[in-house]
């Protein structure tokens, strides 16, 4: 079993990061949609803390993944590198990575701007990264919500692209599952 990527396949670390982040992000989106409709109260405060904790973990994982790509570059896409589907896939991947950084950072800014501590893992207080300000709060949450909607659209495109490649039998999905 290969830990690192090769010129033709994805290593175990890349695949574990990909699939664990996929599960984490889908759970985070579901949780975020749920808490967006809730009124903040003592009975559900823990859900907001859970959302912040998962968001922080997702941010750390995406940063680890970016570092890992420098240590062990992923293989090139199958097929012609300059084909329209491969160029579109690269653009979607780049935008997904951007969203996975922007979303937790903007959530952190917005939460800090409320004046309440940003606590993760129910015990670690993150530093305030924004002044207490309604303008900062509104802007942070606007960016957070807009980037999340963009991420959801990008994930649909990413999953549809993977499914289409799998239906064509080009081996891309098999490579991400089995290496």
XYZ file of N, CA, C and O in Angstrom:
716
model
N 0.853 -1.178 0.000
C 0.000 0.000 0.000
C 0.899 1.241 0.000
O 1.780 1.375 0.831
N 0.659 2.121 -0.947
C 1.461 3.334 -1.077
C 0.879 4.443 -0.204
O -0.310 4.720 -0.254
N 1.746 5.111 0.543
C 1.330 6.263 1.337
C 1.311 7.522 0.483
O 0.444 8.366 0.637
N 2.296 7.609 -0.412
C 2.467 8.802 -1.230
C 1.812 8.613 -2.600
O 1.605 7.498 -3.057
N 1.543 9.734 -3.250
C 1.037 9.705 -4.617
C 2.154 9.262 -5.556
O 3.334 9.446 -5.265
N 1.751 8.675 -6.666
C 2.695 8.302 -7.715
C 2.287 9.049 -8.984
O 1.224 9.673 -9.009
N 3.070 8.959 -10.028
C 2.669 9.625 -11.278
C 1.359 9.094 -11.865
O 0.731 9.760 -12.679
N 0.929 7.910 -11.428
C -0.296 7.339 -11.990
C -1.408 7.107 -10.970
O -2.519 6.741 -11.353
N -1.145 7.280 -9.675
C -2.174 6.969 -8.694
C -2.097 7.823 -7.441
O -1.067 8.435 -7.133
N -3.214 7.853 -6.719
C -3.302 8.577 -5.459
C -2.878 7.670 -4.317
O -3.331 6.527 -4.219
N -2.036 8.183 -3.435
C -1.592 7.433 -2.278
C -2.649 7.424 -1.182
O -3.654 8.143 -1.245
N -2.381 6.618 -0.166
C -3.334 6.450 0.925
C -3.619 7.766 1.661
O -4.770 8.053 1.998
N -2.601 8.570 1.900
C -2.813 9.818 2.639
C -3.742 10.753 1.864
O -4.675 11.320 2.440
N -3.511 10.895 0.581
C -4.377 11.748 -0.238
C -5.813 11.246 -0.209
O -6.756 12.018 -0.048
N -5.984 9.935 -0.352
C -7.340 9.379 -0.368
C -8.020 9.527 0.989
O -9.210 9.861 1.054
N -7.288 9.296 2.071
C -7.878 9.470 3.408
C -8.273 10.926 3.647
O -9.355 11.199 4.185
N -7.410 11.855 3.253
C -7.743 13.264 3.411
C -8.974 13.625 2.569
O -9.876 14.316 3.047
N -9.012 13.153 1.333
C -10.135 13.470 0.446
C -11.460 12.971 1.024
O -12.424 13.733 1.154
N -11.509 11.682 1.369
C -12.787 11.107 1.795
C -13.187 11.539 3.199
O -14.381 11.723 3.476
N -12.234 11.751 4.096
C -12.598 12.243 5.430
C -13.093 13.678 5.333
O -14.066 14.056 5.999
N -12.454 14.485 4.474
C -12.940 15.853 4.286
C -14.312 15.865 3.614
O -15.162 16.696 3.960
N -14.534 14.964 2.686
C -15.846 14.895 2.023
C -16.938 14.631 3.056
O -17.965 15.326 3.071
N -16.719 13.661 3.920
C -17.714 13.344 4.949
C -17.884 14.517 5.917
O -19.011 14.889 6.267
N -16.781 15.105 6.327
C -16.822 16.228 7.262
C -17.559 17.423 6.665
O -18.402 18.041 7.317
N -17.291 17.723 5.411
C -17.914 18.878 4.756
C -19.411 18.652 4.564
O -20.220 19.554 4.804
N -19.790 17.457 4.153
C -21.224 17.183 3.987
C -21.948 17.274 5.333
O -23.055 17.829 5.412
N -21.330 16.760 6.391
C -21.927 16.873 7.729
C -22.005 18.339 8.157
O -23.007 18.775 8.734
N -20.953 19.084 7.862
C -20.914 20.495 8.242
C -21.983 21.304 7.501
O -22.614 22.177 8.088
N -22.177 21.000 6.234
C -23.218 21.702 5.475
C -24.594 21.391 6.071
O -25.408 22.294 6.270
N -24.849 20.128 6.371
C -26.135 19.754 6.974
C -26.328 20.455 8.317
O -27.412 21.000 8.593
N -25.294 20.462 9.143
C -25.379 21.125 10.448
C -25.576 22.627 10.269
O -26.397 23.239 10.960
N -24.829 23.221 9.344
C -24.957 24.654 9.098
C -26.353 25.040 8.627
O -26.898 26.062 9.056
N -26.937 24.235 7.743
C -28.296 24.513 7.286
C -29.289 24.406 8.436
O -30.256 25.173 8.513
N -29.050 23.457 9.339
C -29.936 23.290 10.501
C -29.838 24.488 11.441
O -30.850 25.053 11.838
N -28.611 24.883 11.790
C -28.484 25.967 12.773
C -28.853 27.325 12.172
O -29.182 28.240 12.922
N -28.813 27.440 10.851
C -29.201 28.708 10.220
C -30.661 29.033 10.467
O -31.060 30.198 10.445
N -31.465 28.002 10.736
C -32.901 28.211 10.964
C -33.243 28.282 12.454
O -34.402 28.493 12.794
N -32.234 28.101 13.303
C -32.488 28.051 14.747
C -32.278 29.411 15.395
O -31.452 30.200 14.957
N -33.002 29.644 16.438
C -32.785 30.802 17.285
C -31.748 30.412 18.332
O -31.857 29.350 18.945
N -30.731 31.234 18.511
C -29.683 30.935 19.477
C -30.265 30.905 20.887
O -30.982 31.817 21.291
N -30.002 29.824 21.596
C -30.477 29.681 22.969
C -29.591 28.709 23.722
O -28.757 28.016 23.130
N -29.758 28.652 25.022
C -28.920 27.776 25.844
C -29.082 26.304 25.474
O -28.132 25.531 25.556
N -30.277 25.914 25.057
C -30.535 24.509 24.735
C -29.807 24.060 23.473
O -29.495 22.875 23.326
N -29.532 24.981 22.568
C -28.891 24.576 21.314
C -27.525 25.221 21.108
O -26.939 25.103 20.033
N -27.011 25.883 22.096
C -25.716 26.555 21.990
C -24.604 25.573 21.609
O -23.695 25.916 20.854
N -24.721 24.342 22.083
C -23.688 23.346 21.796
C -23.601 23.045 20.294
O -22.518 22.717 19.792
N -24.721 23.167 19.563
C -24.690 22.932 18.120
C -23.857 23.995 17.400
O -23.137 23.690 16.444
N -23.935 25.225 17.867
C -23.127 26.295 17.289
C -21.643 26.037 17.582
O -20.792 26.245 16.720
N -21.353 25.580 18.797
C -19.976 25.227 19.142
C -19.464 24.060 18.311
O -18.311 24.057 17.866
N -20.330 23.086 18.075
C -19.957 21.943 17.238
C -19.664 22.407 15.812
O -18.684 21.971 15.192
N -20.500 23.305 15.291
C -20.303 23.840 13.943
C -18.944 24.553 13.838
O -18.212 24.373 12.870
N -18.610 25.335 14.847
C -17.324 26.042 14.851
C -16.166 25.063 14.951
O -15.144 25.226 14.278
N -16.315 24.035 15.763
C -15.255 23.041 15.917
C -15.019 22.285 14.612
O -13.876 22.118 14.177
N -16.095 21.840 13.990
C -15.957 21.116 12.712
C -15.357 22.042 11.652
O -14.501 21.628 10.866
N -15.780 23.292 11.639
C -15.218 24.250 10.690
C -13.728 24.444 10.893
O -12.954 24.515 9.928
N -13.293 24.517 12.152
C -11.871 24.669 12.449
C -11.097 23.428 12.011
O -10.026 23.529 11.414
N -11.636 22.249 12.280
C -10.992 21.000 11.862
C -10.895 20.948 10.333
O -9.861 20.566 9.780
N -11.956 21.353 9.651
C -11.940 21.362 8.183
C -10.865 22.315 7.663
O -10.154 21.995 6.702
N -10.723 23.472 8.300
C -9.686 24.424 7.893
C -8.300 23.815 8.067
O -7.455 23.899 7.164
N -8.051 23.179 9.195
C -6.754 22.541 9.438
C -6.509 21.437 8.409
O -5.414 21.323 7.852
N -7.531 20.628 8.136
C -7.363 19.542 7.161
C -7.084 20.056 5.758
O -6.264 19.477 5.036
N -7.741 21.143 5.349
C -7.474 21.660 4.000
C -6.057 22.227 3.935
O -5.369 22.074 2.915
N -5.586 22.831 5.004
C -4.209 23.327 5.009
C -3.213 22.165 4.968
O -2.212 22.225 4.246
N -3.510 21.101 5.723
C -2.667 19.901 5.674
C -2.668 19.330 4.264
O -1.629 18.933 3.733
N -3.830 19.303 3.654
C -3.944 18.744 2.303
C -3.130 19.558 1.294
O -2.477 18.996 0.418
N -3.152 20.871 1.418
C -2.369 21.713 0.520
C -0.871 21.481 0.714
O -0.119 21.400 -0.259
N -0.447 21.354 1.963
C 0.961 21.056 2.240
C 1.312 19.680 1.681
O 2.362 19.494 1.054
N 0.417 18.716 1.884
C 0.662 17.360 1.388
C 0.811 17.350 -0.140
O 1.641 16.632 -0.679
N 0.024 18.162 -0.828
C 0.140 18.229 -2.295
C 1.511 18.741 -2.726
O 1.983 18.398 -3.809
N 2.150 19.544 -1.890
C 3.508 19.994 -2.209
C 4.536 18.909 -1.903
O 5.528 18.772 -2.614
N 4.277 18.145 -0.858
C 5.187 17.057 -0.490
C 5.046 15.890 -1.463
O 6.033 15.285 -1.888
N 3.804 15.564 -1.797
C 3.511 14.428 -2.663
C 2.486 14.869 -3.711
O 1.277 14.705 -3.519
N 2.965 15.453 -4.818
C 2.035 15.981 -5.823
C 1.074 14.920 -6.350
O 1.469 13.775 -6.563
N -0.184 15.310 -6.540
C -1.153 14.358 -7.089
C -0.817 14.037 -8.543
O -0.170 14.841 -9.219
N -1.251 12.873 -9.001
C -0.997 12.528 -10.400
C -1.787 13.450 -11.327
O -2.811 14.004 -10.924
N -1.321 13.589 -12.552
C -2.089 14.403 -13.500
C -3.421 13.728 -13.820
O -3.570 12.515 -13.652
N -4.393 14.516 -14.282
C -5.686 13.914 -14.636
C -5.532 12.941 -15.795
O -4.613 13.067 -16.602
N -6.441 12.002 -15.847
C -6.455 11.054 -16.957
C -6.964 11.757 -18.207
O -7.756 12.690 -18.134
N -6.503 11.307 -19.336
C -6.918 11.922 -20.590
C -6.018 13.091 -20.930
O -4.987 13.320 -20.300
N -6.430 13.848 -21.911
C -5.642 15.002 -22.349
C -5.698 16.098 -21.290
O -6.777 16.541 -20.905
N -4.539 16.504 -20.819
C -4.458 17.485 -19.730
C -5.158 18.793 -20.084
O -5.735 19.445 -19.220
N -5.121 19.185 -21.337
C -5.698 20.459 -21.743
C -7.133 20.351 -22.250
O -7.671 21.314 -22.782
N -7.759 19.185 -22.067
C -9.140 19.024 -22.523
C -10.072 19.893 -21.673
O -9.754 20.252 -20.541
N -11.203 20.223 -22.219
C -12.177 21.055 -21.505
C -12.597 20.431 -20.166
O -12.614 21.130 -19.149
N -12.915 19.124 -20.112
C -13.294 18.546 -18.814
C -12.169 18.652 -17.773
O -12.445 18.932 -16.603
N -10.928 18.457 -18.171
C -9.828 18.550 -17.213
C -9.570 19.991 -16.775
O -9.260 20.243 -15.616
N -9.715 20.933 -17.696
C -9.568 22.348 -17.314
C -10.694 22.750 -16.364
O -10.463 23.452 -15.376
N -11.914 22.285 -16.653
C -13.048 22.586 -15.770
C -12.841 21.956 -14.396
O -13.114 22.596 -13.372
N -12.344 20.730 -14.364
C -12.092 20.056 -13.084
C -11.053 20.815 -12.265
O -11.208 20.986 -11.049
N -9.985 21.281 -12.916
C -8.957 22.053 -12.196
C -9.552 23.340 -11.626
O -9.258 23.724 -10.489
N -10.395 24.008 -12.412
C -11.020 25.246 -11.934
C -11.942 24.967 -10.750
O -11.922 25.696 -9.751
N -12.744 23.902 -10.853
C -13.650 23.542 -9.754
C -12.844 23.200 -8.501
O -13.171 23.652 -7.399
N -11.766 22.428 -8.650
C -10.930 22.082 -7.498
C -10.345 23.339 -6.851
O -10.362 23.468 -5.615
N -9.838 24.258 -7.656
C -9.246 25.486 -7.113
C -10.290 26.295 -6.343
O -10.013 26.804 -5.251
N -11.494 26.392 -6.898
C -12.555 27.133 -6.219
C -13.015 26.424 -4.947
O -13.335 27.084 -3.949
N -13.047 25.099 -4.960
C -13.401 24.355 -3.746
C -12.376 24.648 -2.650
O -12.736 24.936 -1.511
N -11.099 24.578 -2.998
C -10.062 24.889 -2.002
C -10.221 26.311 -1.474
O -10.109 26.545 -0.260
N -10.473 27.269 -2.354
C -10.660 28.655 -1.913
C -11.833 28.752 -0.934
O -11.721 29.385 0.119
N -12.942 28.105 -1.275
C -14.111 28.123 -0.385
C -13.798 27.476 0.958
O -14.242 27.957 2.006
N -13.035 26.381 0.934
C -12.723 25.662 2.175
C -11.798 26.467 3.088
O -11.654 26.134 4.270
N -11.192 27.495 2.559
C -10.403 28.408 3.398
C -11.243 29.626 3.782
O -11.277 30.041 4.944
N -11.953 30.182 2.823
C -12.748 31.396 3.055
C -13.896 31.149 4.036
O -14.160 31.981 4.911
N -14.570 30.017 3.921
C -15.756 29.763 4.757
C -15.411 29.739 6.247
O -16.021 30.473 7.032
N -14.453 28.922 6.693
C -14.177 28.942 8.133
C -13.573 30.267 8.616
O -13.890 30.725 9.718
N -12.736 30.891 7.792
C -12.153 32.170 8.212
C -13.215 33.253 8.335
O -13.219 34.026 9.304
N -14.144 33.309 7.382
C -15.204 34.320 7.463
C -16.161 34.022 8.622
O -16.655 34.949 9.272
N -16.389 32.737 8.896
C -17.202 32.379 10.058
C -16.529 32.787 11.357
O -17.181 33.277 12.289
N -15.225 32.611 11.416
C -14.443 33.015 12.589
C -14.519 34.530 12.768
O -14.761 35.028 13.870
N -14.330 35.280 11.684
C -14.414 36.743 11.744
C -15.803 37.172 12.212
O -15.941 38.004 13.117
N -16.834 36.613 11.593
C -18.212 36.997 11.941
C -18.527 36.669 13.393
O -19.122 37.488 14.102
N -18.118 35.486 13.835
C -18.388 35.090 15.224
C -17.641 35.980 16.199
O -18.192 36.385 17.229
N -16.391 36.294 15.893
C -15.612 37.176 16.770
C -16.242 38.559 16.828
O -16.247 39.208 17.880
N -16.777 39.019 15.711
C -17.369 40.353 15.642
C -18.641 40.477 16.475
O -19.073 41.585 16.787
N -19.249 39.337 16.841
C -20.437 39.390 17.701
C -20.081 39.778 19.125
O -20.951 40.188 19.892
N -18.814 39.611 19.474
C -18.383 39.909 20.836
C -18.365 38.691 21.731
O -17.901 38.746 22.860
N -18.876 37.577 21.221
C -18.842 36.331 21.984
C -17.554 35.583 21.673
O -17.034 35.660 20.562
N -17.046 34.862 22.655
C -15.848 34.056 22.422
C -16.129 32.976 21.390
O -17.214 32.406 21.352
N -15.119 32.701 20.565
C -15.196 31.599 19.614
C -14.488 30.420 20.284
O -13.267 30.426 20.416
N -15.282 29.440 20.706
C -14.761 28.306 21.461
C -14.895 27.050 20.608
O -15.957 26.774 20.049
N -13.789 26.301 20.510
C -13.808 25.037 19.784
C -13.474 23.912 20.753
O -12.839 24.131 21.783
N -13.897 22.718 20.417
C -13.712 21.537 21.264
C -14.218 21.777 22.683
O -13.744 21.181 23.629
N -15.142 22.701 22.805
C -15.783 23.005 24.089
C -14.819 23.523 25.151
O -15.171 23.591 26.311
N -13.580 23.863 24.757
C -12.636 24.324 25.772
C -11.538 25.249 25.279
O -10.880 25.898 26.092
N -11.330 25.353 23.982
C -10.259 26.199 23.463
C -10.876 27.469 22.892
O -11.679 27.414 21.962
N -10.502 28.606 23.463
C -10.996 29.884 22.979
C -10.024 30.419 21.947
O -8.844 30.627 22.231
N -10.524 30.623 20.729
C -9.699 31.169 19.666
C -9.578 32.680 19.850
O -10.484 33.318 20.392
N -8.479 33.249 19.391
C -8.341 34.705 19.519
C -9.375 35.433 18.656
O -9.781 34.926 17.607
N -9.780 36.599 19.123
C -10.704 37.417 18.344
C -9.939 37.969 17.137
O -8.898 38.590 17.299
N -10.436 37.687 15.946
C -9.748 38.120 14.724
C -10.441 39.314 14.082
O -10.065 39.711 12.981
N -11.435 39.852 14.762
C -12.150 41.017 14.250
C -12.647 41.826 15.449
O -12.910 41.265 16.514
N -12.786 43.130 15.260
C -13.347 43.942 16.343
C -14.838 43.656 16.505
O -15.500 43.212 15.567
N -15.341 43.907 17.698
C -16.772 43.773 17.921
C -17.436 44.885 17.112
O -17.209 46.065 17.357
N -18.186 44.457 16.110
C -18.751 45.425 15.177
C -19.869 44.776 14.385
O -19.695 43.688 13.830
N -20.995 45.468 14.298
C -22.107 44.936 13.522
C -21.733 44.863 12.038
O -22.122 43.931 11.340
N -20.968 45.826 11.563
C -20.555 45.822 10.153
C -19.655 44.629 9.863
O -19.826 43.942 8.845
N -18.679 44.369 10.741
C -17.801 43.203 10.562
C -18.612 41.915 10.639
O -18.387 40.982 9.872
N -19.523 41.847 11.598
C -20.366 40.658 11.767
C -21.195 40.406 10.513
O -21.207 39.289 9.972
N -21.894 41.429 10.029
C -22.742 41.276 8.844
C -21.931 40.909 7.613
O -22.330 40.039 6.839
N -20.788 41.562 7.427
C -19.936 41.261 6.283
C -19.389 39.846 6.377
O -19.396 39.099 5.389
N -18.925 39.467 7.558
C -18.394 38.113 7.760
C -19.430 37.044 7.470
O -19.149 36.073 6.761
N -20.640 37.235 7.998
C -21.685 36.231 7.763
C -22.158 36.241 6.305
O -22.505 35.189 5.762
N -22.143 37.403 5.657
C -22.503 37.456 4.241
C -21.502 36.648 3.410
O -21.888 35.839 2.557
N -20.222 36.859 3.673
C -19.184 36.109 2.951
C -19.301 34.621 3.275
O -19.219 33.773 2.377
N -19.495 34.298 4.539
C -19.631 32.910 4.994
C -20.788 32.219 4.262
O -20.618 31.125 3.714
N -21.931 32.859 4.232
C -23.116 32.269 3.595
C -22.963 32.194 2.082
O -23.320 31.183 1.461
N -22.433 33.246 1.467
C -22.263 33.251 0.008
C -21.260 32.192 -0.429
O -21.493 31.460 -1.399
N -20.136 32.104 0.276
C -19.115 31.109 -0.066
C -19.636 29.692 0.161
O -19.286 28.774 -0.583
N -20.474 29.511 1.167
C -21.054 28.186 1.414
C -21.987 27.790 0.276
O -21.968 26.640 -0.181
N -22.791 28.724 -0.199
C -23.664 28.421 -1.344
C -22.845 28.100 -2.581
O -23.171 27.167 -3.326
N -21.776 28.856 -2.800
C -20.890 28.567 -3.925
C -20.269 27.181 -3.762
O -20.214 26.399 -4.718
N -19.820 26.854 -2.551
C -19.233 25.531 -2.293
C -20.238 24.426 -2.607
O -19.883 23.418 -3.232
N -21.485 24.590 -2.193
C -22.493 23.559 -2.473
C -22.656 23.358 -3.977
O -22.738 22.222 -4.448
N -22.674 24.438 -4.742
C -22.788 24.325 -6.203
C -21.545 23.641 -6.782
O -21.648 22.782 -7.667
N -20.388 24.002 -6.265
C -19.145 23.389 -6.746
C -19.091 21.899 -6.414
O -18.597 21.098 -7.212
N -19.593 21.530 -5.246
C -19.603 20.110 -4.872
C -20.535 19.314 -5.781
O -20.217 18.185 -6.150
N -21.657 19.909 -6.157
C -22.555 19.250 -7.113
C -21.814 19.042 -8.432
O -21.862 17.952 -9.025
N -21.108 20.070 -8.898
C -20.343 19.952 -10.142
C -19.239 18.906 -10.010
O -19.015 18.105 -10.926
N -18.553 18.895 -8.884
C -17.468 17.940 -8.635
C -17.996 16.502 -8.634
O -17.439 15.622 -9.291
N -19.084 16.278 -7.913
C -19.666 14.935 -7.835
C -20.225 14.516 -9.196
O -20.040 13.373 -9.622
N -20.873 15.445 -9.893
C -21.402 15.131 -11.226
C -20.274 14.793 -12.194
O -20.389 13.847 -12.986
N -19.184 15.538 -12.114
C -18.038 15.256 -12.973
C -17.439 13.893 -12.680
O -17.097 13.133 -13.607
N -17.326 13.561 -11.398
C -16.791 12.249 -11.021
C -17.724 11.134 -11.491
O -17.265 10.099 -11.994
N -19.033 11.355 -11.336
C -20.003 10.339 -11.777
C -19.953 10.169 -13.296
O -19.998 9.034 -13.798
N -19.847 11.267 -14.016
C -19.780 11.202 -15.474
C -18.529 10.450 -15.926
O -18.590 9.594 -16.804
N -17.410 10.739 -15.290
C -16.174 10.021 -15.625
C -16.309 8.536 -15.295
O -15.821 7.685 -16.040
N -16.972 8.227 -14.178
C -17.156 6.824 -13.808
C -18.043 6.114 -14.826
O -17.777 4.963 -15.198
N -19.096 6.794 -15.274
C -19.969 6.198 -16.287
C -19.228 5.955 -17.596
O -19.495 4.984 -18.296
N -18.290 6.828 -17.912
C -17.478 6.660 -19.123
C -16.384 5.613 -18.919
O -15.760 5.186 -19.879
N -16.163 5.234 -17.648
C -15.184 4.201 -17.334
C -13.742 4.647 -17.515
O -12.880 3.829 -17.838
N -13.444 5.927 -17.251
C -12.071 6.398 -17.478
C -11.113 6.097 -16.326
O -9.924 6.316 -16.446
N -11.617 5.626 -15.186
C -10.749 5.208 -14.088
C -10.451 6.277 -13.056
O -9.770 6.000 -12.065
N -10.945 7.489 -13.248
C -10.643 8.571 -12.297
C -11.197 8.265 -10.910
O -10.482 8.380 -9.910
N -12.457 7.880 -10.834
C -13.061 7.583 -9.535
C -12.411 6.357 -8.902
O -12.125 6.347 -7.700
N -12.137 5.343 -9.697
C -11.472 4.142 -9.184
C -10.112 4.506 -8.585
O -9.710 4.002 -7.550
N -9.417 5.428 -9.223
C -8.110 5.873 -8.749
C -8.226 6.563 -7.389
O -7.357 6.419 -6.533
N -9.327 7.327 -7.169
C -9.502 8.020 -5.899
C -9.992 7.068 -4.800
O -9.823 7.337 -3.629
N -10.565 5.955 -5.189
C -11.024 4.971 -4.199
C -9.923 3.971 -3.879
O -9.625 3.699 -2.720
N -9.294 3.425 -4.895
C -8.309 2.349 -4.700
C -6.862 2.802 -4.825
O -5.971 2.033 -4.549
N -6.657 4.007 -5.317
C -5.285 4.485 -5.495
C -4.810 4.227 -6.889
O -3.734 4.521 -7.281
